[in-house]
Coordinates of C-alpha atoms in Angstrom, one line a residue:
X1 CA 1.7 11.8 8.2
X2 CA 2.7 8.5 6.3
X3 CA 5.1 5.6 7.1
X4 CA 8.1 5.4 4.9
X5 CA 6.8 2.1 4.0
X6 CA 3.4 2.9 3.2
X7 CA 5.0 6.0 0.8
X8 CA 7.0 3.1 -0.6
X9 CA 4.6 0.3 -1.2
X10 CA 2.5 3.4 -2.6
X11 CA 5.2 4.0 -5.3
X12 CA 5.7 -0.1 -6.3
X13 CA 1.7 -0.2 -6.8
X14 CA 2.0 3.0 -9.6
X15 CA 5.4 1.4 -11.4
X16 CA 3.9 -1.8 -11.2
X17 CA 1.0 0.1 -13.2
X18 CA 3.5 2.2 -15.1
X19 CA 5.1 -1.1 -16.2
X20 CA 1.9 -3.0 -16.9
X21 CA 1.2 -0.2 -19.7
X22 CA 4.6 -0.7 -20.8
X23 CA 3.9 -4.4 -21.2
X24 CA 0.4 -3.8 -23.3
X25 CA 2.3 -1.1 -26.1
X26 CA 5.1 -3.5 -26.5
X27 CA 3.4 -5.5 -29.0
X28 CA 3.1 -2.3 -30.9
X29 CA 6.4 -1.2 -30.7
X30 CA 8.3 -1.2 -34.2
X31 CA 11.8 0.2 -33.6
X32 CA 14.5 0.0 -31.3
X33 CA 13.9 3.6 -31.1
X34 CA 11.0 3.4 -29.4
X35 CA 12.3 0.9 -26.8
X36 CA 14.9 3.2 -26.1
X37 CA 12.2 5.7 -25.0
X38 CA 10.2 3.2 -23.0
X39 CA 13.3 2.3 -21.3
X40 CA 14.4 6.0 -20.5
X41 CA 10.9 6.3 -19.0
X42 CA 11.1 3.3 -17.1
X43 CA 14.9 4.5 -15.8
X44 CA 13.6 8.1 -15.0
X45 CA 11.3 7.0 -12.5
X46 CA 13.2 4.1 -11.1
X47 CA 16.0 6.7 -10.5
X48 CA 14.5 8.8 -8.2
X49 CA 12.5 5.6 -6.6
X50 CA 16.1 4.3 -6.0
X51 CA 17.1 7.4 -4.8
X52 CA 14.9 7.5 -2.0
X53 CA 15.4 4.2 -1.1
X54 CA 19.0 4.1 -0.3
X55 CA 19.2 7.3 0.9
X56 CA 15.9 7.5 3.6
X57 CA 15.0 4.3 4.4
X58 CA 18.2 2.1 4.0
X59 CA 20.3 4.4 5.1
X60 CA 18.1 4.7 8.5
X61 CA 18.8 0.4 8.9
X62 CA 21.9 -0.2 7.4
X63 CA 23.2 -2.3 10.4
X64 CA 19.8 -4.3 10.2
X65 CA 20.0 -5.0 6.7
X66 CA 23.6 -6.2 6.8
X67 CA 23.1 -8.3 9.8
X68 CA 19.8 -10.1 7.9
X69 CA 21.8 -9.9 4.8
X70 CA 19.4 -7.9 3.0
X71 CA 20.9 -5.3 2.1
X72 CA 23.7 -7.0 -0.2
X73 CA 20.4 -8.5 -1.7
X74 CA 19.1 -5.1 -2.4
X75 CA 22.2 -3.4 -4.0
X76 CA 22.4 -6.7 -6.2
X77 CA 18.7 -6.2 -7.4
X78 CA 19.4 -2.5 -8.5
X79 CA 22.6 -3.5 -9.9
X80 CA 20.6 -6.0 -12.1
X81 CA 17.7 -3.7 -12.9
X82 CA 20.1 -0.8 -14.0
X83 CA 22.1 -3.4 -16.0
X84 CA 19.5 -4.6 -18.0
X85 CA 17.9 -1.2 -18.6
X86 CA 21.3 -0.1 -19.5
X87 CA 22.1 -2.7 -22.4
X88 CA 18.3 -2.7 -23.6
X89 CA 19.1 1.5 -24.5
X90 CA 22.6 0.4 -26.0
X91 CA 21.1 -2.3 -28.1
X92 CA 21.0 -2.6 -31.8
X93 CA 19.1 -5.1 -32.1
X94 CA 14.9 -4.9 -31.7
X95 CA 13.8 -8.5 -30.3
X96 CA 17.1 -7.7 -27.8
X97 CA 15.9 -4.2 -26.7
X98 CA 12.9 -5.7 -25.8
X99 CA 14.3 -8.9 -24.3
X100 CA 16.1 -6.1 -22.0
X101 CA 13.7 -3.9 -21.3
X102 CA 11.1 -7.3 -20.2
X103 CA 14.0 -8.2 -17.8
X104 CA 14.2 -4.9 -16.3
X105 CA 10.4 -5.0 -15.9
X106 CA 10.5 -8.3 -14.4
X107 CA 13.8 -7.8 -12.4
X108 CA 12.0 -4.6 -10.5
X109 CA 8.6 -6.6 -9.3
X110 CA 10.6 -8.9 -8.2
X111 CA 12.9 -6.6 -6.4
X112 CA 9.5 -4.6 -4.9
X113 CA 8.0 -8.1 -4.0
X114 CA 11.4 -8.6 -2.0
X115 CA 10.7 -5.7 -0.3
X116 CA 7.4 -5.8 0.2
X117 CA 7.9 -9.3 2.1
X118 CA 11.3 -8.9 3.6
X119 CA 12.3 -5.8 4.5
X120 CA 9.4 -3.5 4.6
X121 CA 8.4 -5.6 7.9
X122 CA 11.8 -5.4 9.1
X123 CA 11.5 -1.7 9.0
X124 CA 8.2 -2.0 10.9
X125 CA 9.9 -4.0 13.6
X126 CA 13.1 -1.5 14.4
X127 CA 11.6 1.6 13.9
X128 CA 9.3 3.4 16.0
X129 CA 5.7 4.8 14.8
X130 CA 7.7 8.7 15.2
X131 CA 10.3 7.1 13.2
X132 CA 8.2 5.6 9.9
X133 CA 6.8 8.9 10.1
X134 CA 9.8 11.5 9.9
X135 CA 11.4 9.5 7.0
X136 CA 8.3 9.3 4.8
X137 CA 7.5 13.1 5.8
X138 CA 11.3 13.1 4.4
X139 CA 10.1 11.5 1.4
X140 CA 7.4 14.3 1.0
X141 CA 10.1 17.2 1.5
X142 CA 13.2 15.6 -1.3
X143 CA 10.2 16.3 -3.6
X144 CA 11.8 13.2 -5.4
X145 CA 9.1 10.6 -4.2
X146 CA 6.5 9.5 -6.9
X147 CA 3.5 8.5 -4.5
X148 CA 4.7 12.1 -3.2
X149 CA 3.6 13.8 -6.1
X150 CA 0.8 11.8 -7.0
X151 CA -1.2 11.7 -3.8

């Protein structure tokens, strides 16, 4: 059985990877084309990521969040990741598409990092061992979870 937040940090460590491969082929990207299908990659797994988060573990410390005033944080974060990764597949433009794409990149460390450093040990402090576990054997059963599927 894992922790929710070990399933969690698990998943930041392969997008982190996933995004550090992204950074190395950008230099060879040509077309606006081909940003749009980094960025669709980078959305599909960031969906179900996101997914996961709000619904399991948030959900289990809304009233923690809001009282810390994490979780407004949060919500902000993915509304700035989803932006940017939004305009970067509606752009026309190449250097802007990439521009984009970067900032979504660089938005979703930074969001992880937040997490990783804020509210991952918040979790630890609320929740019980029993508790960590159920949620990220929740994780395992939505089928949704990346580190679920990889390890």
């Amino acid at each position: 059985m894992r922790r929710i937040t070990d399933v969690l940090t698990t998943e930041h460590t392969l997008l982190c990877i996933l995004f550090g491969e992204i950074d190395h082929l950008l230099p060879e990207v040509r077309t606006v084309e081909e940003v749009r299908l980094l960025t669709r990659l980078v959305e599909g797994v960031l969906s179900h990521h996101a997914d996961v988060e709000e619904n399991l573990a948030f959900a289990a410390l809304d009233h923690a969040l809001v009282e810390k005033g994490e979780l407004n944080q949060l919500h902000h974060d993915h509304e700035e990741i989803d932006s940017h990764l939004h305009d970067a597949k509606l752009a026309t433009e190449f250097a802007k598409a990439v521009r984009l794409l970067k900032a979504g990149l660089k938005a979703s460390r930074a969001h992880f990092l937040r997490e990783e450093q804020f509210v991952f040990p918040l979790f630890e402090k609320m929740l019980a061992p029993s508790s960590l576990e159920t949620l990220g054997d929740g994780v395992a059963g939505s089928g949704s979870a990346l580190a679920t599927r990889v390890f």
